[in-house]
CSV table of C-alpha atoms and ligand atoms in Angstrom, one decimal:
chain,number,residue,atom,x,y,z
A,1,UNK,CA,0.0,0.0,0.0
A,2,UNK,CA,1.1,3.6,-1.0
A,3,UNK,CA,2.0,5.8,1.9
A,4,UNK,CA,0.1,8.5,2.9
A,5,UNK,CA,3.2,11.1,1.8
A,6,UNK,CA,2.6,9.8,-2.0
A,7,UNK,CA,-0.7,10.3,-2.7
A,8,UNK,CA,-2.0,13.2,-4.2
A,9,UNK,CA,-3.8,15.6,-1.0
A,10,UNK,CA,-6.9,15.8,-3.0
A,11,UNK,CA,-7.4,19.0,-1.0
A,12,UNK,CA,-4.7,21.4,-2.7
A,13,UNK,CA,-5.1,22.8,-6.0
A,14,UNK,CA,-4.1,20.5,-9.2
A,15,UNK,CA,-1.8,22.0,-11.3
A,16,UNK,CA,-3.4,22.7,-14.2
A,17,UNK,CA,-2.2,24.1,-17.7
A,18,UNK,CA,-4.9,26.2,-19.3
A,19,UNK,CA,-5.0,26.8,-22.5
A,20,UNK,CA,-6.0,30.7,-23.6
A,21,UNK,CA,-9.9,30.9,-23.6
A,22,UNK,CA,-12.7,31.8,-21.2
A,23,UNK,CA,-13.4,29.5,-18.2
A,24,UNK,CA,-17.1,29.5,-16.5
A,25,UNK,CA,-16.4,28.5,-13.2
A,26,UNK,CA,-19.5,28.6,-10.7
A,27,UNK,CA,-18.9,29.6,-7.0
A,28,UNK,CA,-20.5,28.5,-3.9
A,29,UNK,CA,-24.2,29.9,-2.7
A,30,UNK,CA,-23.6,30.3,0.5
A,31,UNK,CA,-21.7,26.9,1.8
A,32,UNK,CA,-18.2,27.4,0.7
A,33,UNK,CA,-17.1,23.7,0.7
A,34,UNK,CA,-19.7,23.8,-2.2
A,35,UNK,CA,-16.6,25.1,-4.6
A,36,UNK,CA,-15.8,21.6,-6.3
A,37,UNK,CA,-11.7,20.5,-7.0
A,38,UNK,CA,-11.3,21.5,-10.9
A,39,UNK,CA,-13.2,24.7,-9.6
A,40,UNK,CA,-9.8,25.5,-7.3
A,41,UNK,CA,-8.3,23.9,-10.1
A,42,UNK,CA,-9.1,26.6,-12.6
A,43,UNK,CA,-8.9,29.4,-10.4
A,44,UNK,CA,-5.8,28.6,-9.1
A,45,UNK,CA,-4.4,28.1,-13.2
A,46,UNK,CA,-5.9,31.4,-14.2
A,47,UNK,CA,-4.1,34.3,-15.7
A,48,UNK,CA,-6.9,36.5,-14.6
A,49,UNK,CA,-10.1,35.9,-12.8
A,50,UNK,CA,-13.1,38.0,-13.9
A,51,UNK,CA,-15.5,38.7,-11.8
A,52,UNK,CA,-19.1,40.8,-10.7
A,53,UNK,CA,-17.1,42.7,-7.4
A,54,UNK,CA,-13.5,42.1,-6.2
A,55,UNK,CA,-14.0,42.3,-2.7
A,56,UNK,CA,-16.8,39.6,-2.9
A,57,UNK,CA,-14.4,37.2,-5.1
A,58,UNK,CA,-11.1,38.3,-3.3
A,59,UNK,CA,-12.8,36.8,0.1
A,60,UNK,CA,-13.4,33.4,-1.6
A,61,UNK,CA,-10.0,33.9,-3.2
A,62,UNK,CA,-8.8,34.4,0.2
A,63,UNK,CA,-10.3,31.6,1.6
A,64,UNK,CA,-8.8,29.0,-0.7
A,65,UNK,CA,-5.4,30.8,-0.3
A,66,UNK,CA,-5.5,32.0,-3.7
A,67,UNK,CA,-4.1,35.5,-5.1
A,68,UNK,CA,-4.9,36.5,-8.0
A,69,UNK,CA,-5.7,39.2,-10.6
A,70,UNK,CA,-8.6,40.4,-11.1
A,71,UNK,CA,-10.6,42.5,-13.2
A,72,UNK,CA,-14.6,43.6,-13.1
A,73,UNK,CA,-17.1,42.3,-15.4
A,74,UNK,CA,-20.9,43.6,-14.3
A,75,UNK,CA,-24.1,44.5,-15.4
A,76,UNK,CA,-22.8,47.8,-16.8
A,77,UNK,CA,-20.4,46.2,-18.6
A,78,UNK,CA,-19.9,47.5,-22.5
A,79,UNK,CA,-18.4,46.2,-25.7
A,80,UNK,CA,-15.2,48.1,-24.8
A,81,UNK,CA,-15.1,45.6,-21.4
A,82,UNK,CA,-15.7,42.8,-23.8
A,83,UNK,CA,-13.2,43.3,-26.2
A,84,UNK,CA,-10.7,44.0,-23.5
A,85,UNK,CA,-10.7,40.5,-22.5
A,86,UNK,CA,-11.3,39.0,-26.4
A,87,UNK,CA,-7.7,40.8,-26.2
A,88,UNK,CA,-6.7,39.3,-22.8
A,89,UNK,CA,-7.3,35.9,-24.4
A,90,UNK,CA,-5.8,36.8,-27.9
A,91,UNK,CA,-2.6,37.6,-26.2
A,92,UNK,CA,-2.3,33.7,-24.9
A,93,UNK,CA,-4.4,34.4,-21.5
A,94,UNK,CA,-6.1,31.9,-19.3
A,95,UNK,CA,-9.2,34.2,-17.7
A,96,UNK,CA,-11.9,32.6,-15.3
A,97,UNK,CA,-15.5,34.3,-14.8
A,98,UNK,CA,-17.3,34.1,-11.9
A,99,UNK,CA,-20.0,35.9,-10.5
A,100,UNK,CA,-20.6,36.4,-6.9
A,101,UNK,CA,-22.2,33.1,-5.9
A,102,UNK,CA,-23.6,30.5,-8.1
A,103,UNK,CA,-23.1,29.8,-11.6
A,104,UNK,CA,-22.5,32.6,-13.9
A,105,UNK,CA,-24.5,33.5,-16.6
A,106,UNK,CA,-27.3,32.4,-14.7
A,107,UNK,CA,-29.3,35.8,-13.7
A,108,UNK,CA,-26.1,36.9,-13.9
A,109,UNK,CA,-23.7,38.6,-16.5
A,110,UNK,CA,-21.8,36.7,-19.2
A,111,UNK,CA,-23.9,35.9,-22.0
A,112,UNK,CA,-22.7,38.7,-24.2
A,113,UNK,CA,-19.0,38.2,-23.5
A,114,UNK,CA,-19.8,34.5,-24.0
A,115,UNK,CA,-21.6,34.9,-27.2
A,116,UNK,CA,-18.5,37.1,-28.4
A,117,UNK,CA,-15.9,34.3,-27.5
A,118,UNK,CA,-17.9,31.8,-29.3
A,119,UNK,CA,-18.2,34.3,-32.5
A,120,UNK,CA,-14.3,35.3,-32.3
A,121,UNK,CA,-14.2,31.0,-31.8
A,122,UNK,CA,-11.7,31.5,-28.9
A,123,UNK,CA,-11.5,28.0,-26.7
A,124,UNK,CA,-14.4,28.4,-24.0
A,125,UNK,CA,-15.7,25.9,-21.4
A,126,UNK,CA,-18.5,25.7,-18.6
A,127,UNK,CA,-17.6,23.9,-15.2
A,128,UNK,CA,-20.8,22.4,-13.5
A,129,UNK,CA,-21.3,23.5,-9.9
A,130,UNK,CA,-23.4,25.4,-7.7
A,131,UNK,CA,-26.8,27.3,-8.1
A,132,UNK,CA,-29.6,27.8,-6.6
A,133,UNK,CA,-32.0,26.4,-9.1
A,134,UNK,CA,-31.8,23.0,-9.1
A,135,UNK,CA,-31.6,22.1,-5.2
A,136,UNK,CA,-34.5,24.3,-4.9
A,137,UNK,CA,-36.3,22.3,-7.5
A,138,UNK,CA,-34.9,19.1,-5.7
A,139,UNK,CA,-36.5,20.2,-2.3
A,140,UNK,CA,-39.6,21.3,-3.3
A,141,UNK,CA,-41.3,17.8,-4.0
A,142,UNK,CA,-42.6,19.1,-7.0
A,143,UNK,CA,-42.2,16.7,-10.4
A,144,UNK,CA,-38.5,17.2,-11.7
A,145,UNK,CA,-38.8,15.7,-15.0
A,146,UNK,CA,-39.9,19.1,-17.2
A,147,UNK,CA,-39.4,22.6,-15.5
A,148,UNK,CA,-38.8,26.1,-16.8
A,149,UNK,CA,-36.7,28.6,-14.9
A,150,UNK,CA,-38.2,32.0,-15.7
A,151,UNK,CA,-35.3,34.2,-13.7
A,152,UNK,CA,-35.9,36.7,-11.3
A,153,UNK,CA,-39.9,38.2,-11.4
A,154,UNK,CA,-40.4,41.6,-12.6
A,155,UNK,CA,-40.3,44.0,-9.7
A,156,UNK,CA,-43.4,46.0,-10.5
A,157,UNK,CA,-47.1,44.2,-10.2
A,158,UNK,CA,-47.7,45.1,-14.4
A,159,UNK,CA,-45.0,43.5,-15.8
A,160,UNK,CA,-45.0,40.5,-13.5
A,161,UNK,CA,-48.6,39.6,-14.0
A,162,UNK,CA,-47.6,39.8,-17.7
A,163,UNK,CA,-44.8,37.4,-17.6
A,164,UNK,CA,-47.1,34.8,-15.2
A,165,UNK,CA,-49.5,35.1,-18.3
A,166,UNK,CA,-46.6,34.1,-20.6
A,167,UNK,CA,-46.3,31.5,-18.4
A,168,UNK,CA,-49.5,30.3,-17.5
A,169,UNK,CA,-50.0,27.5,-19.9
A,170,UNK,CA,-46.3,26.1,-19.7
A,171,UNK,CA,-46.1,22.3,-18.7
A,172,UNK,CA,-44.0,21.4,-16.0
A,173,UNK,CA,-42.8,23.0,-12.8
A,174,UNK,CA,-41.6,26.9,-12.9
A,175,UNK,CA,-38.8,28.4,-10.7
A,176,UNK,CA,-37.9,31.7,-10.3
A,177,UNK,CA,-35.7,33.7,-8.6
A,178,UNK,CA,-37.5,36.0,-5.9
A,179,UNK,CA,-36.2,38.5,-2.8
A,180,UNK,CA,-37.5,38.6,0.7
A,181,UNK,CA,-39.4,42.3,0.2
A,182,UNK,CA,-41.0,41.6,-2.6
A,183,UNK,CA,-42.3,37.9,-2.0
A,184,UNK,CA,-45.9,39.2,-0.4
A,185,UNK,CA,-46.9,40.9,-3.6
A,186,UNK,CA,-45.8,38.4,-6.3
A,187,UNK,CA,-47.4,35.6,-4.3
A,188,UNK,CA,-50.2,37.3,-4.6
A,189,UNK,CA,-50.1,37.8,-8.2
A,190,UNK,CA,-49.0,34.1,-8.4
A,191,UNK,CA,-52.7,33.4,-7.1
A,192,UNK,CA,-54.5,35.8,-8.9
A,193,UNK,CA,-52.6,34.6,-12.5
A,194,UNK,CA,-51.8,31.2,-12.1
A,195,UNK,CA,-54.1,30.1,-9.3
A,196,UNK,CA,-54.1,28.0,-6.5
A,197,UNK,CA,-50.9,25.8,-7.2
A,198,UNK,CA,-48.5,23.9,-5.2
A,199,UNK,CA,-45.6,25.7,-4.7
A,200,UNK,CA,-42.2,25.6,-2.8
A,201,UNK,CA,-40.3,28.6,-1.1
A,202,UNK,CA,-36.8,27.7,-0.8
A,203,UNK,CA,-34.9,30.1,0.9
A,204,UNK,CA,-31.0,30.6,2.2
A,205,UNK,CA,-29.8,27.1,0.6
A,206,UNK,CA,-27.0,25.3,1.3
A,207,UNK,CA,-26.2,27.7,4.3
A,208,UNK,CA,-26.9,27.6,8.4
A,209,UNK,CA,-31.0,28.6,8.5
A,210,UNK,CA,-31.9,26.5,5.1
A,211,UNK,CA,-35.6,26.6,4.9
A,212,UNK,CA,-38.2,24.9,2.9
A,213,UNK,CA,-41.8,25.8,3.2
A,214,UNK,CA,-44.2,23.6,0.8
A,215,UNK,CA,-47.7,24.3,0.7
A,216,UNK,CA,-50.9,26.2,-1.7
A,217,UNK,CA,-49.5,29.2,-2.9
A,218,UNK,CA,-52.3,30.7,-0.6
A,219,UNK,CA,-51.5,28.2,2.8
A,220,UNK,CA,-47.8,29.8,1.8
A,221,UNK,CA,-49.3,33.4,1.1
A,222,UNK,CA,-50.7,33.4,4.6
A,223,UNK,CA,-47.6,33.0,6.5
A,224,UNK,CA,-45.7,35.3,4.8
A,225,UNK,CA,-49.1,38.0,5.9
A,226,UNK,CA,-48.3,36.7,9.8
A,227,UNK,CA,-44.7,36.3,10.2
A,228,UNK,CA,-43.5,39.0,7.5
A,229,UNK,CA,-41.5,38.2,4.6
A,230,UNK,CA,-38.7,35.8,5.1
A,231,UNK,CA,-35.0,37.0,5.2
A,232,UNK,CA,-32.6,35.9,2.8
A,233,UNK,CA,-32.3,34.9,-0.8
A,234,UNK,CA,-35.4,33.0,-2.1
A,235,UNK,CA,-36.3,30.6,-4.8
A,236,UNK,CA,-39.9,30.1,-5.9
A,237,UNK,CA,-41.0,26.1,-7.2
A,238,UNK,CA,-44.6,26.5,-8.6
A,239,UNK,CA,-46.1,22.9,-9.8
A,240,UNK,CA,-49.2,22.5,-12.3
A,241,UNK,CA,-52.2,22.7,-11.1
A,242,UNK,CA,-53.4,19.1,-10.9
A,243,UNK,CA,-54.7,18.5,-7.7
A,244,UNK,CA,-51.9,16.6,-6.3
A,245,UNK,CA,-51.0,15.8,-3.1
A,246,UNK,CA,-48.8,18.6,-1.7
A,247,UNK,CA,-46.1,16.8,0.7
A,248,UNK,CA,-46.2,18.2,4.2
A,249,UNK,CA,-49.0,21.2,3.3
A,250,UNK,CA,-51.2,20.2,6.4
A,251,UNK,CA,-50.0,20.9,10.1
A,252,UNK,CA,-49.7,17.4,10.8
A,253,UNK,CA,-47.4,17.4,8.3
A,254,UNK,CA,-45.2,20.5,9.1
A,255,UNK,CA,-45.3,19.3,12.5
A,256,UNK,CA,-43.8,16.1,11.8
A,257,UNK,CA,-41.1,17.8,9.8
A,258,UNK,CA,-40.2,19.8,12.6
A,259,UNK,CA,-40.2,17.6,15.1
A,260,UNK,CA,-37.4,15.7,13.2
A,261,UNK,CA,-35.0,18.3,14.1
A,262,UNK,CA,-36.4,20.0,17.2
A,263,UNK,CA,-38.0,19.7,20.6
A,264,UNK,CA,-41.8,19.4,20.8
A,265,UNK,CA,-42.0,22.8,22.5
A,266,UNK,CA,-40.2,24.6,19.3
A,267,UNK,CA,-41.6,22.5,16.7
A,268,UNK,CA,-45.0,23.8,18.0
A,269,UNK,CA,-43.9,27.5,18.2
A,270,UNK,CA,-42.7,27.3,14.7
A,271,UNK,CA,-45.7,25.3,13.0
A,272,UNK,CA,-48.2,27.7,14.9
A,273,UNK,CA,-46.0,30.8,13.5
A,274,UNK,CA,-46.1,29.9,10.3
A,275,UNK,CA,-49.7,28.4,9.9
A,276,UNK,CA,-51.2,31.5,12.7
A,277,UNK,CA,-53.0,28.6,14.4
A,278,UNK,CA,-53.5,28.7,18.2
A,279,UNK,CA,-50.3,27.6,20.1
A,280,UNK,CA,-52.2,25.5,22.4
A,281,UNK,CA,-53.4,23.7,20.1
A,282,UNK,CA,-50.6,22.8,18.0
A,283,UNK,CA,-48.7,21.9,21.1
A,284,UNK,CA,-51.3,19.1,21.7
A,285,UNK,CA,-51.5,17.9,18.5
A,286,UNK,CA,-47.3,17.9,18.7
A,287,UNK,CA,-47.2,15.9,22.1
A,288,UNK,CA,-49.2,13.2,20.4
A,289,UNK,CA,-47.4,12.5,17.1
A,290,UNK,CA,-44.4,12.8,19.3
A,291,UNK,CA,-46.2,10.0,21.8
A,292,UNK,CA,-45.7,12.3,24.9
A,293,UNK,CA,-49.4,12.7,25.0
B,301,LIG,N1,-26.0,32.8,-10.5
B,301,LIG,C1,-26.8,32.4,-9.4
B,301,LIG,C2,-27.2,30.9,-9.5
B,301,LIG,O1,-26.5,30.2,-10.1
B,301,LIG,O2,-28.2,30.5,-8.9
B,301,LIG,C3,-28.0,33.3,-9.2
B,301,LIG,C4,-27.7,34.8,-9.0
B,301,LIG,S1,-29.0,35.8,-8.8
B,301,LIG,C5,-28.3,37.4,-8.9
B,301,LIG,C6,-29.4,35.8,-7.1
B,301,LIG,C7,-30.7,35.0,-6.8
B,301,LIG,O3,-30.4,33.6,-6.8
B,301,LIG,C8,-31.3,35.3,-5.4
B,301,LIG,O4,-32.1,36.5,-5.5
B,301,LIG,C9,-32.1,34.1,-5.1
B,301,LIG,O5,-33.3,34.2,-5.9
B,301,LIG,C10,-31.2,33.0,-5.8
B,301,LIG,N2,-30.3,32.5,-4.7
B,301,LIG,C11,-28.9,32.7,-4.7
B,301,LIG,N3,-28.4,32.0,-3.6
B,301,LIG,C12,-29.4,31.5,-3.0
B,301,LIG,C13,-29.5,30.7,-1.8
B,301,LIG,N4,-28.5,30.4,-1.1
B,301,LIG,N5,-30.8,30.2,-1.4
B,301,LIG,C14,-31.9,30.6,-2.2
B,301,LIG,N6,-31.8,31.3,-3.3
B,301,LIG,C15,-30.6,31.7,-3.7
């Protein structure tokens, strides 16, 4: 048997030799153990790593022990920005894009500069990693076979109705991409366009307070009217409206989810927040599927 001084310490950047072209490398959501090994690889083998803001990607830079150059690539960006790094590339660079968590390109800049590499037919390559798309869709025990991600919903209550009617009569399960102040009204324009569906709000994935809450859009709707918005960064899973069973949308279901993780005291406190039914009576109902009762 090898020693353990010969093997390869799978945790330390590979040496890698990149040829001149444009690397998509995606970056973690919020755990940042989430970055995968040829990630690190390509980061660490980069000429230049372009990026959304260089204090977000010079503290994940940081963390992985890596220095590097860096150069900013935003939603302002112009041809002039693009060109500038056809150059970069032209001259025999190695340049990495990132944006600041998740995969790029992905509500996020890159698909002009990309489209321009591809035309100019410079080398170009996508690494598979984090987003917040697809464990949303995961958790939200909502079909995964056919789904549609529709980005982030229009701010205003107009144009958002207007894209929920584009959307209306697409098979399959939606996701988009949704913030905490805004949530209230586009679930309600979520009911008033699309209906009563099952839905999904997945919120602050892959980090410490990782929430799921499954349920009517109006069950969902409710709590969001009693507790206030939830914090953090938000995903939205609406299913078809077929009258299927929704996992966990009654109480005794959101109680027995909670009382996987916590005492029967909290699980009651939390089911009761989130559904506005009396304490009391949650509490009983939780001391009996717990069989304290
Ligand atoms: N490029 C990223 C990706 O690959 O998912 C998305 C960037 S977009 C600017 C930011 C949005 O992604 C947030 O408003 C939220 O809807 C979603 N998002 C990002 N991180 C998330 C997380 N940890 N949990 C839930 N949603 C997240």
């Amino acid at each position: 048997m090898k020693s353990d001084t010969t093997q390869k310490d799978r945790r330390a950047p590979e040496e890698v030799s990149l040829k001149p072209g444009l690397y998509l490398v995606p970056t973690p959501i919020g755990n940042l153990r989430d970055l995968t090994f040829r990630a690190l690889d390509v980061l660490a083998g980069a000429d230049l790593v372009v990026c959304e803001d260089t204090r977000v990607t010079g503290k994940l830079l940081k963390a992985f022990g890596l220095k590097k150059s860096m150069r900013v690539y935003n939603d302002h960006a112009t041809e002039k920005d693009r060109n500038a790094i056809v150059k970069i590339i032209e001259e025999g660079e190695s340049v990495a894009l990132v944006s600041d968590a998740g995969t790029p390109l992905i509500s996020d800049p890159g698909y002009k500069l990309v489209r321009q590499i591809i035309k100019e037919g410079h080398e170009i390559t996508a690494l598979p990693g984090a987003n917040a798309l697809l464990p949303a869709l995961q958790l939200s025990g909502l079909p995964c076979d056919a789904f549609t991600f529709v980005g982030f919903l229009p701010a205003r209550s107009g144009p958002r109705k207007a894209i929920l009617e584009k959307w209306a009569g697409q098979a399959g399960t939606l996701i988009c991409y949704e913030t905490g102040p805004r949530l209230e009204e586009s679930l309600k324009d979520i009911r008033k366009v699309l209906g009563d569906r099952p839905m999904a709000i997945a919120r602050e994935l892959t980090k410490l307070y990782e929430e799921v809450r499954r349920g009517r859009v109006s069950t969902l709707l409710e709590t969001v009217e009693t507790d206030g918005a939830p914090k953090g960064e938000i995903v939205l899973i609406i299913g078809e409206n077929k009258g299927e069973e929704i996992p966990n949308d009654t109480i005794e279901g959101q109680l027995k989810e909670a009382l996987k993780t916590l005492s029967v005291r909290d699980a009651a406190e939390m089911v009761s927040v989130a559904t506005g039914k009396p304490k009391k009576a949650i509490y009983m109902l939780a001391l009996k599927l717990s069989g304290k009762a």
